[in-house]
Amino acid sequence: MYGKLIITAFIVLSVAWHVHGAVNCTAAGRFADPADSTCKNYTLCVLVTANTSFIGYNYVCPTTSLFNPTTAKCTTTYSCNGTTTNSTTSNSTSSSVCSADGFVADPSSTNCSSYIQCVLINGTYLETTLTCPTGSFYNPNTTLCEVNYVCAFTCTAAGRFANTADTTCQTYYLCVLTSTSTFTRYEYTCPTTSVFSPTTSVCTTTYTCPTASG
Ligand SMILES: *[C@@H]1O[C@H](CO)[C@@H](O)[C@H](O)[C@H]1NC(C)=O
Ligand SMILES: *[C@@H]1O[C@H](CO)[C@@H](O)[C@H](O)[C@H]1NC(C)=O
Ligand SMILES: *[C@@H]1O[C@H](CO)[C@@H](O)[C@H](O)[C@H]1NC(C)=O
Ligand SMILES: *[C@@H]1O[C@H](CO)[C@@H](O)[C@H](O)[C@H]1NC(C)=O
Ligand SMILES: *[C@@H]1O[C@H](CO)[C@@H](O)[C@H](O)[C@H]1NC(C)=O
Ligand SMILES: *[C@@H]1O[C@H](CO)[C@@H](O)[C@H](O)[C@H]1NC(C)=O
Ligand SMILES: *[C@@H]1O[C@H](CO)[C@@H](O)[C@H](O)[C@H]1NC(C)=O
Ligand SMILES: *[C@@H]1O[C@H](CO)[C@@H](O)[C@H](O)[C@H]1NC(C)=O
């Protein structure tokens, strides 16, 4: 189409560790592990709104990429230890979701529970799907996983879908296919004490909303 060779390495990994963060988090964001002289490890700090503290989750940059503490991204253009390494100059490429080093929303995730890490390696983007820590959601504005982020639901198929951002399970979305092959989204609230069951896609009193309130 554009005469470009598009190769996309798509790797699904779940590389978050719940052990003590390598970084003592004092703010939300991604921070280099100061003990890692190889510059590959970083910590995602997530704000726990309930007690205004932070929890750190450790990650490792994929393959040959290193964590640049200035941009807070994995990249092959960063020089660790101040020494210049063999940074291959790459032509610009395009892929389905990545257009730069960094993080983008996972288009296949309707509940914002996962996102994609983009790293330009040898002229093509390595796309790594990462999962947000339990209870947090990917905010494309900040590119971070946030506990209080309300995921904007987008219709990708016709039908009724749970509003996963609603911890009471009382609201759901109805996606209707229009004559122009797009979807129109409606939001509904289940009547009285019923809640929306994601398995049967109806409002029911027999479904137990999983969200523990405390
Ligand atoms: C984090 O804090 C603990 C306790 O204060 C300390 O022992 C540890 O060395 C700190 N770690 C880093 C990476 O600063
Ligand atoms: C980097 O993280 C990996 C995976 O948690 C760990 O095995 C390794 O020891 C870490 N490296 C350093 C230098 O802390
Ligand atoms: C940085 O220095 C450490 C120790 O001197 C070494 O083990 C490591 O390989 C270096 N990292 C890079 C990317 O050169
Ligand atoms: C805040 O809450 C989280 C999750 O319940 C918990 O893991 C963490 O230890 C708490 N932090 C403090 C300082 O109480
Ligand atoms: C990068 O661009 C140069 C000059 O246009 C071209 O010769 C080379 O084949 C390209 N490399 C890749 C990996 O596309
Ligand atoms: C989000 O969706 C994925 C798959 O569609 C599912 O595995 C995951 O449990 C969901 N997460 C939440 C918090 O609803
Ligand atoms: C990048 O290309 C070089 C030379 O072709 C190769 O040696 C290296 O393994 C490649 N790196 C990755 C991560 O694919
Ligand atoms: C993201 O940022 C844009 C521009 O600042 C703003 O208009 C939009 O409401 C934000 N979206 C969310 C979900 O925060």
Short mmCIF file of N, CA and C in Angstrom, two decimals, residues 14-185:
data_model
loop_
_atom_site.label_atom_id
_atom_site.label_comp_id
_atom_site.label_asym_id
_atom_site.label_seq_id
_atom_site.Cartn_x
_atom_site.Cartn_y
_atom_site.Cartn_z
N SER A 14 3.13 -11.11 30.65
CA SER A 14 2.61 -10.55 31.89
C SER A 14 3.78 -10.49 32.85
N VAL A 15 4.44 -9.37 32.90
CA VAL A 15 5.72 -9.29 33.59
C VAL A 15 5.68 -8.37 34.78
N ALA A 16 4.55 -8.30 35.46
CA ALA A 16 4.49 -7.47 36.66
C ALA A 16 4.75 -8.33 37.88
N TRP A 17 5.58 -7.85 38.75
CA TRP A 17 5.85 -8.57 39.98
C TRP A 17 5.22 -7.82 41.15
N HIS A 18 4.59 -8.56 42.01
CA HIS A 18 3.93 -7.94 43.15
C HIS A 18 4.85 -7.81 44.34
N VAL A 19 6.10 -8.19 44.18
CA VAL A 19 7.06 -8.05 45.26
C VAL A 19 7.29 -6.57 45.52
N HIS A 20 8.02 -6.29 46.57
CA HIS A 20 8.33 -4.89 46.88
C HIS A 20 8.90 -4.22 45.65
N GLY A 21 8.40 -3.03 45.33
CA GLY A 21 8.93 -2.33 44.18
C GLY A 21 10.40 -2.06 44.37
N ALA A 22 11.14 -2.14 43.28
CA ALA A 22 12.57 -1.83 43.35
C ALA A 22 12.79 -0.36 43.66
N VAL A 23 11.73 0.42 43.43
CA VAL A 23 11.78 1.85 43.69
C VAL A 23 10.83 2.15 44.84
N ASN A 24 11.24 3.03 45.75
CA ASN A 24 10.32 3.49 46.79
C ASN A 24 9.45 4.58 46.18
N CYS A 25 8.23 4.24 45.84
CA CYS A 25 7.38 5.16 45.10
C CYS A 25 6.94 6.34 45.96
N THR A 26 7.13 7.53 45.44
CA THR A 26 6.63 8.73 46.10
C THR A 26 5.74 9.53 45.16
N ALA A 27 5.55 9.03 43.92
CA ALA A 27 4.70 9.70 42.94
C ALA A 27 4.26 8.65 41.93
N ALA A 28 3.19 8.94 41.22
CA ALA A 28 2.75 8.05 40.16
C ALA A 28 3.65 8.21 38.94
N GLY A 29 3.96 7.10 38.29
CA GLY A 29 4.79 7.19 37.10
C GLY A 29 5.67 5.97 36.96
N ARG A 30 6.61 6.01 36.02
CA ARG A 30 7.58 4.93 35.81
C ARG A 30 8.96 5.47 36.15
N PHE A 31 9.70 4.69 36.95
CA PHE A 31 10.99 5.17 37.45
C PHE A 31 12.03 4.07 37.32
N ALA A 32 13.26 4.49 36.98
CA ALA A 32 14.36 3.54 36.82
C ALA A 32 14.71 2.93 38.16
N ASP A 33 15.07 1.66 38.15
CA ASP A 33 15.55 0.98 39.36
C ASP A 33 16.98 1.44 39.61
N PRO A 34 17.22 2.18 40.68
CA PRO A 34 18.57 2.73 40.91
C PRO A 34 19.63 1.65 41.13
N ALA A 35 19.19 0.44 41.55
CA ALA A 35 20.15 -0.64 41.81
C ALA A 35 20.54 -1.39 40.54
N ASP A 36 19.85 -1.10 39.43
CA ASP A 36 20.10 -1.85 38.20
C ASP A 36 21.07 -1.08 37.30
N SER A 37 22.34 -1.49 37.32
CA SER A 37 23.35 -0.79 36.52
C SER A 37 23.22 -1.09 35.04
N THR A 38 22.37 -2.07 34.69
CA THR A 38 22.19 -2.39 33.27
C THR A 38 21.06 -1.57 32.64
N CYS A 39 20.36 -0.77 33.43
CA CYS A 39 19.33 0.15 32.94
C CYS A 39 18.14 -0.56 32.28
N LYS A 40 17.89 -1.81 32.63
CA LYS A 40 16.77 -2.52 32.00
C LYS A 40 15.51 -2.54 32.87
N ASN A 41 15.69 -2.39 34.18
CA ASN A 41 14.54 -2.55 35.09
C ASN A 41 13.92 -1.20 35.45
N TYR A 42 12.60 -1.19 35.50
CA TYR A 42 11.91 0.01 35.96
C TYR A 42 10.70 -0.39 36.78
N THR A 43 10.18 0.56 37.51
CA THR A 43 9.04 0.31 38.39
C THR A 43 7.89 1.23 38.00
N LEU A 44 6.70 0.64 37.88
CA LEU A 44 5.48 1.42 37.66
C LEU A 44 4.87 1.70 39.03
N CYS A 45 4.75 2.96 39.39
CA CYS A 45 4.18 3.34 40.68
C CYS A 45 2.73 3.74 40.49
N VAL A 46 1.85 3.03 41.21
CA VAL A 46 0.41 3.27 41.08
C VAL A 46 -0.12 3.85 42.39
N LEU A 47 -0.86 4.93 42.28
CA LEU A 47 -1.43 5.56 43.47
C LEU A 47 -2.62 4.75 43.98
N VAL A 48 -2.58 4.37 45.25
CA VAL A 48 -3.74 3.74 45.89
C VAL A 48 -4.55 4.87 46.50
N THR A 49 -5.68 5.20 45.89
CA THR A 49 -6.43 6.38 46.33
C THR A 49 -7.01 6.18 47.73
N ALA A 50 -7.29 4.92 48.10
CA ALA A 50 -7.94 4.66 49.39
C ALA A 50 -7.10 5.14 50.56
N ASN A 51 -5.79 4.94 50.49
CA ASN A 51 -4.94 5.37 51.61
C ASN A 51 -3.81 6.31 51.16
N THR A 52 -3.94 6.87 49.97
CA THR A 52 -3.00 7.85 49.44
C THR A 52 -1.56 7.38 49.56
N SER A 53 -1.33 6.11 49.24
CA SER A 53 0.03 5.59 49.19
C SER A 53 0.28 5.04 47.78
N PHE A 54 1.50 4.63 47.53
CA PHE A 54 1.85 4.12 46.21
C PHE A 54 2.32 2.68 46.31
N ILE A 55 1.98 1.89 45.27
CA ILE A 55 2.49 0.52 45.19
C ILE A 55 3.33 0.42 43.92
N GLY A 56 4.50 -0.19 44.05
CA GLY A 56 5.40 -0.33 42.90
C GLY A 56 5.30 -1.71 42.27
N TYR A 57 5.32 -1.75 40.96
CA TYR A 57 5.31 -3.01 40.20
C TYR A 57 6.52 -2.99 39.27
N ASN A 58 7.31 -4.06 39.33
CA ASN A 58 8.58 -4.07 38.60
C ASN A 58 8.42 -4.63 37.19
N TYR A 59 9.11 -4.02 36.25
CA TYR A 59 9.10 -4.46 34.86
C TYR A 59 10.53 -4.47 34.32
N VAL A 60 10.71 -5.20 33.23
CA VAL A 60 12.00 -5.25 32.55
C VAL A 60 11.78 -4.84 31.10
N CYS A 61 12.61 -3.93 30.61
CA CYS A 61 12.49 -3.51 29.21
C CYS A 61 12.76 -4.70 28.29
N PRO A 62 12.01 -4.82 27.18
CA PRO A 62 12.16 -5.99 26.30
C PRO A 62 13.47 -5.99 25.50
N THR A 63 13.95 -7.16 25.23
CA THR A 63 15.15 -7.48 24.42
C THR A 63 16.29 -6.49 24.67
N THR A 64 16.71 -5.75 23.66
CA THR A 64 17.90 -4.92 23.79
C THR A 64 17.59 -3.50 24.27
N SER A 65 16.33 -3.20 24.54
CA SER A 65 15.99 -1.82 24.90
C SER A 65 16.35 -1.53 26.35
N LEU A 66 16.57 -0.26 26.65
CA LEU A 66 16.94 0.19 28.00
C LEU A 66 15.95 1.26 28.45
N PHE A 67 15.83 1.40 29.77
CA PHE A 67 14.90 2.39 30.31
C PHE A 67 15.56 3.76 30.38
N ASN A 68 14.98 4.72 29.67
CA ASN A 68 15.47 6.09 29.70
C ASN A 68 14.73 6.83 30.82
N PRO A 69 15.44 7.20 31.90
CA PRO A 69 14.75 7.82 33.04
C PRO A 69 14.17 9.20 32.71
N THR A 70 14.69 9.85 31.68
CA THR A 70 14.20 11.18 31.33
C THR A 70 12.84 11.11 30.64
N THR A 71 12.71 10.18 29.70
CA THR A 71 11.44 10.04 28.99
C THR A 71 10.53 9.03 29.65
N ALA A 72 11.07 8.24 30.60
CA ALA A 72 10.33 7.18 31.29
C ALA A 72 9.79 6.15 30.31
N LYS A 73 10.61 5.80 29.31
CA LYS A 73 10.21 4.81 28.32
C LYS A 73 11.37 3.86 28.03
N CYS A 74 11.03 2.67 27.55
CA CYS A 74 12.05 1.74 27.06
C CYS A 74 12.39 2.12 25.64
N THR A 75 13.69 2.18 25.33
CA THR A 75 14.11 2.62 24.02
C THR A 75 15.47 2.02 23.69
N THR A 76 15.79 1.93 22.41
CA THR A 76 17.11 1.45 22.02
C THR A 76 18.07 2.62 21.78
N THR A 77 17.58 3.86 21.95
CA THR A 77 18.44 5.01 21.70
C THR A 77 19.07 5.56 22.97
N TYR A 78 18.77 4.95 24.12
CA TYR A 78 19.33 5.43 25.37
C TYR A 78 20.68 4.77 25.65
N SER A 79 21.63 5.56 26.09
CA SER A 79 22.95 5.05 26.43
C SER A 79 23.08 4.89 27.92
N CYS A 80 23.26 3.65 28.34
CA CYS A 80 23.41 3.37 29.77
C CYS A 80 24.83 3.72 30.21
N ASN A 81 25.01 4.12 31.48
CA ASN A 81 26.32 4.40 32.06
C ASN A 81 27.02 5.56 31.36
N GLY A 82 26.28 6.34 30.57
CA GLY A 82 26.90 7.45 29.87
C GLY A 82 27.78 7.04 28.71
N THR A 83 27.90 5.73 28.49
CA THR A 83 28.73 5.28 27.38
C THR A 83 27.85 5.05 26.14
N THR A 84 28.39 5.38 25.00
CA THR A 84 27.63 5.23 23.77
C THR A 84 27.70 3.78 23.30
N THR A 85 26.55 3.20 23.13
CA THR A 85 26.49 1.83 22.64
C THR A 85 26.15 1.82 21.17
N ASN A 86 26.14 0.64 20.60
CA ASN A 86 25.85 0.54 19.17
C ASN A 86 24.35 0.77 18.92
N SER A 87 23.97 2.04 18.93
CA SER A 87 22.57 2.37 18.68
C SER A 87 22.32 2.41 17.17
N THR A 88 21.59 1.44 16.70
CA THR A 88 21.31 1.36 15.27
C THR A 88 20.33 2.44 14.87
N THR A 89 20.69 3.24 13.88
CA THR A 89 19.77 4.25 13.37
C THR A 89 18.71 3.56 12.53
N SER A 90 17.47 3.76 12.91
CA SER A 90 16.40 3.03 12.25
C SER A 90 15.57 3.97 11.38
N ASN A 91 15.09 3.46 10.28
CA ASN A 91 14.15 4.22 9.47
C ASN A 91 12.80 4.25 10.19
N SER A 92 12.05 5.29 9.92
CA SER A 92 10.73 5.34 10.53
C SER A 92 9.86 4.25 9.93
N THR A 93 9.10 3.64 10.78
CA THR A 93 8.22 2.58 10.32
C THR A 93 6.83 2.83 10.88
N SER A 94 5.89 2.09 10.40
CA SER A 94 4.56 2.19 10.96
C SER A 94 4.08 0.79 11.31
N SER A 95 3.21 0.73 12.29
CA SER A 95 2.61 -0.54 12.64
C SER A 95 1.17 -0.26 12.99
N SER A 96 0.46 -1.29 13.39
CA SER A 96 -0.96 -1.11 13.64
C SER A 96 -1.23 -0.13 14.76
N VAL A 97 -0.45 -0.17 15.83
CA VAL A 97 -0.74 0.72 16.95
C VAL A 97 0.43 1.62 17.34
N CYS A 98 1.65 1.18 17.09
CA CYS A 98 2.80 1.95 17.57
C CYS A 98 3.28 2.96 16.53
N SER A 99 3.62 4.16 16.98
CA SER A 99 4.21 5.14 16.10
C SER A 99 5.41 5.81 16.75
N ALA A 100 5.70 5.47 17.98
CA ALA A 100 6.85 6.00 18.71
C ALA A 100 7.12 5.10 19.89
N ASP A 101 8.34 5.22 20.46
CA ASP A 101 8.63 4.52 21.71
C ASP A 101 7.65 5.00 22.78
N GLY A 102 7.15 4.09 23.58
CA GLY A 102 6.27 4.51 24.65
C GLY A 102 5.13 3.55 24.88
N PHE A 103 4.00 4.09 25.28
CA PHE A 103 2.86 3.26 25.68
C PHE A 103 1.59 3.78 25.00
N VAL A 104 0.79 2.83 24.49
CA VAL A 104 -0.48 3.19 23.86
C VAL A 104 -1.57 2.25 24.38
N ALA A 105 -2.80 2.68 24.22
CA ALA A 105 -3.92 1.85 24.64
C ALA A 105 -3.97 0.57 23.80
N ASP A 106 -4.42 -0.51 24.41
CA ASP A 106 -4.59 -1.77 23.69
C ASP A 106 -5.95 -1.73 23.01
N PRO A 107 -5.99 -1.66 21.66
CA PRO A 107 -7.29 -1.54 20.98
C PRO A 107 -8.21 -2.74 21.19
N SER A 108 -7.64 -3.88 21.60
CA SER A 108 -8.47 -5.06 21.82
C SER A 108 -9.01 -5.13 23.24
N SER A 109 -8.64 -4.17 24.07
CA SER A 109 -9.13 -4.17 25.45
C SER A 109 -10.23 -3.13 25.61
N THR A 110 -11.44 -3.58 25.88
CA THR A 110 -12.55 -2.65 26.04
C THR A 110 -12.67 -2.15 27.47
N ASN A 111 -11.94 -2.77 28.40
CA ASN A 111 -12.06 -2.34 29.80
C ASN A 111 -10.79 -1.68 30.33
N CYS A 112 -9.87 -1.33 29.43
CA CYS A 112 -8.65 -0.59 29.78
C CYS A 112 -7.77 -1.34 30.76
N SER A 113 -7.88 -2.67 30.81
CA SER A 113 -7.07 -3.44 31.75
C SER A 113 -5.68 -3.74 31.19
N SER A 114 -5.49 -3.56 29.89
CA SER A 114 -4.17 -3.80 29.32
C SER A 114 -3.78 -2.66 28.38
N TYR A 115 -2.48 -2.57 28.10
CA TYR A 115 -1.96 -1.54 27.21
C TYR A 115 -0.75 -2.12 26.50
N ILE A 116 -0.22 -1.38 25.54
CA ILE A 116 0.86 -1.91 24.72
C ILE A 116 2.10 -1.03 24.87
N GLN A 117 3.22 -1.71 25.12
CA GLN A 117 4.51 -1.02 25.18
C GLN A 117 5.16 -1.09 23.81
N CYS A 118 5.51 0.07 23.26
CA CYS A 118 6.12 0.15 21.93
C CYS A 118 7.61 0.43 22.07
N VAL A 119 8.43 -0.38 21.43
CA VAL A 119 9.87 -0.11 21.40
C VAL A 119 10.36 -0.33 19.97
N LEU A 120 10.97 0.69 19.40
CA LEU A 120 11.51 0.58 18.05
C LEU A 120 12.83 -0.18 18.10
N ILE A 121 12.85 -1.36 17.49
CA ILE A 121 14.05 -2.20 17.49
C ILE A 121 14.35 -2.61 16.05
N ASN A 122 15.53 -2.25 15.60
CA ASN A 122 15.95 -2.58 14.24
C ASN A 122 14.92 -2.15 13.18
N GLY A 123 14.32 -0.99 13.40
CA GLY A 123 13.43 -0.45 12.37
C GLY A 123 12.00 -0.92 12.44
N THR A 124 11.69 -1.83 13.34
CA THR A 124 10.29 -2.25 13.50
C THR A 124 9.90 -2.14 14.97
N TYR A 125 8.63 -1.97 15.19
CA TYR A 125 8.16 -1.82 16.57
C TYR A 125 7.89 -3.17 17.21
N LEU A 126 8.51 -3.36 18.35
CA LEU A 126 8.19 -4.51 19.18
C LEU A 126 7.02 -4.10 20.07
N GLU A 127 5.93 -4.83 19.94
CA GLU A 127 4.73 -4.50 20.72
C GLU A 127 4.56 -5.53 21.83
N THR A 128 4.62 -5.07 23.05
CA THR A 128 4.45 -5.95 24.20
C THR A 128 3.17 -5.56 24.94
N THR A 129 2.26 -6.51 25.06
CA THR A 129 1.03 -6.23 25.78
C THR A 129 1.25 -6.41 27.28
N LEU A 130 0.99 -5.35 28.04
CA LEU A 130 1.16 -5.39 29.49
C LEU A 130 -0.21 -5.24 30.15
N THR A 131 -0.35 -5.87 31.30
CA THR A 131 -1.61 -5.82 32.04
C THR A 131 -1.46 -4.87 33.22
N CYS A 132 -2.43 -3.98 33.38
CA CYS A 132 -2.39 -3.07 34.53
C CYS A 132 -2.57 -3.87 35.81
N PRO A 133 -1.92 -3.44 36.90
CA PRO A 133 -2.13 -4.12 38.19
C PRO A 133 -3.62 -4.16 38.54
N THR A 134 -4.02 -5.21 39.21
CA THR A 134 -5.43 -5.43 39.54
C THR A 134 -6.06 -4.17 40.16
N GLY A 135 -7.18 -3.78 39.61
CA GLY A 135 -7.89 -2.63 40.16
C GLY A 135 -7.50 -1.31 39.54
N SER A 136 -6.49 -1.32 38.66
CA SER A 136 -6.10 -0.07 37.99
C SER A 136 -6.36 -0.19 36.50
N PHE A 137 -6.47 0.95 35.84
CA PHE A 137 -6.86 0.97 34.42
C PHE A 137 -5.97 1.93 33.65
N TYR A 138 -5.72 1.58 32.39
CA TYR A 138 -4.80 2.38 31.58
C TYR A 138 -5.45 3.70 31.15
N ASN A 139 -4.81 4.79 31.54
CA ASN A 139 -5.25 6.13 31.15
C ASN A 139 -4.37 6.60 30.00
N PRO A 140 -4.92 6.73 28.79
CA PRO A 140 -4.09 7.12 27.65
C PRO A 140 -3.51 8.53 27.78
N ASN A 141 -4.15 9.38 28.57
CA ASN A 141 -3.63 10.74 28.74
C ASN A 141 -2.32 10.76 29.51
N THR A 142 -2.25 9.98 30.55
CA THR A 142 -1.04 9.95 31.36
C THR A 142 -0.14 8.76 31.00
N THR A 143 -0.63 7.83 30.20
CA THR A 143 0.00 6.56 29.82
C THR A 143 0.32 5.72 31.06
N LEU A 144 -0.41 5.95 32.16
CA LEU A 144 -0.18 5.19 33.39
C LEU A 144 -1.40 4.35 33.73
N CYS A 145 -1.19 3.38 34.62
CA CYS A 145 -2.30 2.62 35.17
C CYS A 145 -2.77 3.35 36.42
N GLU A 146 -4.06 3.68 36.45
CA GLU A 146 -4.59 4.49 37.55
C GLU A 146 -5.82 3.83 38.15
N VAL A 147 -5.89 3.89 39.48
CA VAL A 147 -6.99 3.23 40.18
C VAL A 147 -8.32 3.94 39.91
N ASN A 148 -8.29 5.27 39.85
CA ASN A 148 -9.55 6.00 39.74
C ASN A 148 -9.87 6.41 38.30
N TYR A 149 -9.17 5.81 37.33
CA TYR A 149 -9.46 6.15 35.94
C TYR A 149 -10.75 5.47 35.49
N VAL A 150 -11.64 6.25 34.90
CA VAL A 150 -12.89 5.69 34.39
C VAL A 150 -12.69 5.39 32.91
N CYS A 151 -12.73 4.12 32.59
CA CYS A 151 -12.46 3.66 31.23
C CYS A 151 -13.60 4.07 30.31
N ALA A 152 -13.24 4.73 29.21
CA ALA A 152 -14.24 5.12 28.23
C ALA A 152 -14.55 3.92 27.34
N PHE A 153 -15.74 3.37 27.51
CA PHE A 153 -16.11 2.16 26.77
C PHE A 153 -16.39 2.50 25.31
N THR A 154 -15.82 1.73 24.42
CA THR A 154 -16.12 1.88 22.99
C THR A 154 -16.73 0.59 22.47
N CYS A 155 -17.78 0.73 21.66
CA CYS A 155 -18.45 -0.45 21.10
C CYS A 155 -17.61 -1.07 19.99
N THR A 156 -17.42 -2.36 20.07
CA THR A 156 -16.73 -3.08 18.99
C THR A 156 -17.61 -4.19 18.43
N ALA A 157 -18.78 -4.40 19.02
CA ALA A 157 -19.74 -5.40 18.55
C ALA A 157 -21.11 -5.00 19.06
N ALA A 158 -22.15 -5.50 18.40
CA ALA A 158 -23.50 -5.22 18.85
C ALA A 158 -23.82 -6.07 20.08
N GLY A 159 -24.61 -5.51 20.99
CA GLY A 159 -25.01 -6.27 22.16
C GLY A 159 -24.95 -5.45 23.43
N ARG A 160 -25.14 -6.12 24.55
CA ARG A 160 -25.09 -5.47 25.87
C ARG A 160 -23.77 -5.82 26.54
N PHE A 161 -23.12 -4.81 27.12
CA PHE A 161 -21.82 -5.03 27.72
C PHE A 161 -21.76 -4.35 29.09
N ALA A 162 -21.10 -5.01 30.02
CA ALA A 162 -20.97 -4.46 31.37
C ALA A 162 -20.16 -3.19 31.34
N ASN A 163 -20.53 -2.24 32.16
CA ASN A 163 -19.71 -1.06 32.40
C ASN A 163 -18.75 -1.42 33.52
N THR A 164 -17.55 -1.87 33.13
CA THR A 164 -16.61 -2.40 34.12
C THR A 164 -16.09 -1.31 35.05
N ALA A 165 -16.27 -0.04 34.67
CA ALA A 165 -15.84 1.04 35.55
C ALA A 165 -16.84 1.27 36.67
N ASP A 166 -18.02 0.71 36.54
CA ASP A 166 -19.07 0.86 37.55
C ASP A 166 -18.92 -0.26 38.59
N THR A 167 -18.43 0.08 39.76
CA THR A 167 -18.17 -0.94 40.77
C THR A 167 -19.45 -1.49 41.38
N THR A 168 -20.60 -0.84 41.11
CA THR A 168 -21.86 -1.36 41.64
C THR A 168 -22.52 -2.35 40.67
N CYS A 169 -21.97 -2.47 39.46
CA CYS A 169 -22.48 -3.39 38.42
C CYS A 169 -23.90 -3.05 37.98
N GLN A 170 -24.37 -1.85 38.27
CA GLN A 170 -25.76 -1.53 37.94
C GLN A 170 -25.94 -0.96 36.54
N THR A 171 -24.87 -0.46 35.93
CA THR A 171 -25.01 0.13 34.61
C THR A 171 -24.37 -0.75 33.54
N TYR A 172 -24.89 -0.65 32.34
CA TYR A 172 -24.34 -1.40 31.22
C TYR A 172 -24.50 -0.60 29.94
N TYR A 173 -23.83 -1.05 28.89
CA TYR A 173 -23.90 -0.37 27.60
C TYR A 173 -24.64 -1.24 26.60
N LEU A 174 -25.43 -0.60 25.78
CA LEU A 174 -26.07 -1.28 24.64
C LEU A 174 -25.44 -0.72 23.37
N CYS A 175 -24.83 -1.60 22.59
CA CYS A 175 -24.20 -1.19 21.33
C CYS A 175 -25.10 -1.62 20.17
N VAL A 176 -25.48 -0.64 19.35
CA VAL A 176 -26.39 -0.90 18.23
C VAL A 176 -25.66 -0.57 16.93
N LEU A 177 -25.68 -1.53 16.02
CA LEU A 177 -25.05 -1.32 14.71
C LEU A 177 -25.95 -0.44 13.84
N THR A 178 -25.39 0.66 13.34
CA THR A 178 -26.20 1.58 12.54
C THR A 178 -26.08 1.24 11.06
N SER A 179 -26.87 1.92 10.24
CA SER A 179 -26.87 1.66 8.79
C SER A 179 -25.55 2.06 8.15
N THR A 180 -24.76 2.90 8.84
CA THR A 180 -23.48 3.32 8.29
C THR A 180 -22.34 2.44 8.83
N SER A 181 -22.69 1.26 9.37
CA SER A 181 -21.71 0.29 9.87
C SER A 181 -20.89 0.80 11.05
N THR A 182 -21.41 1.81 11.73
CA THR A 182 -20.77 2.23 12.97
C THR A 182 -21.69 1.81 14.13
N PHE A 183 -21.18 1.98 15.34
CA PHE A 183 -21.98 1.59 16.50
C PHE A 183 -22.44 2.83 17.26
N THR A 184 -23.68 2.77 17.70
CA THR A 184 -24.17 3.80 18.61
C THR A 184 -24.25 3.19 20.01
N ARG A 185 -23.75 3.94 20.98
CA ARG A 185 -23.69 3.43 22.35
C ARG A 185 -24.75 4.09 23.22
#
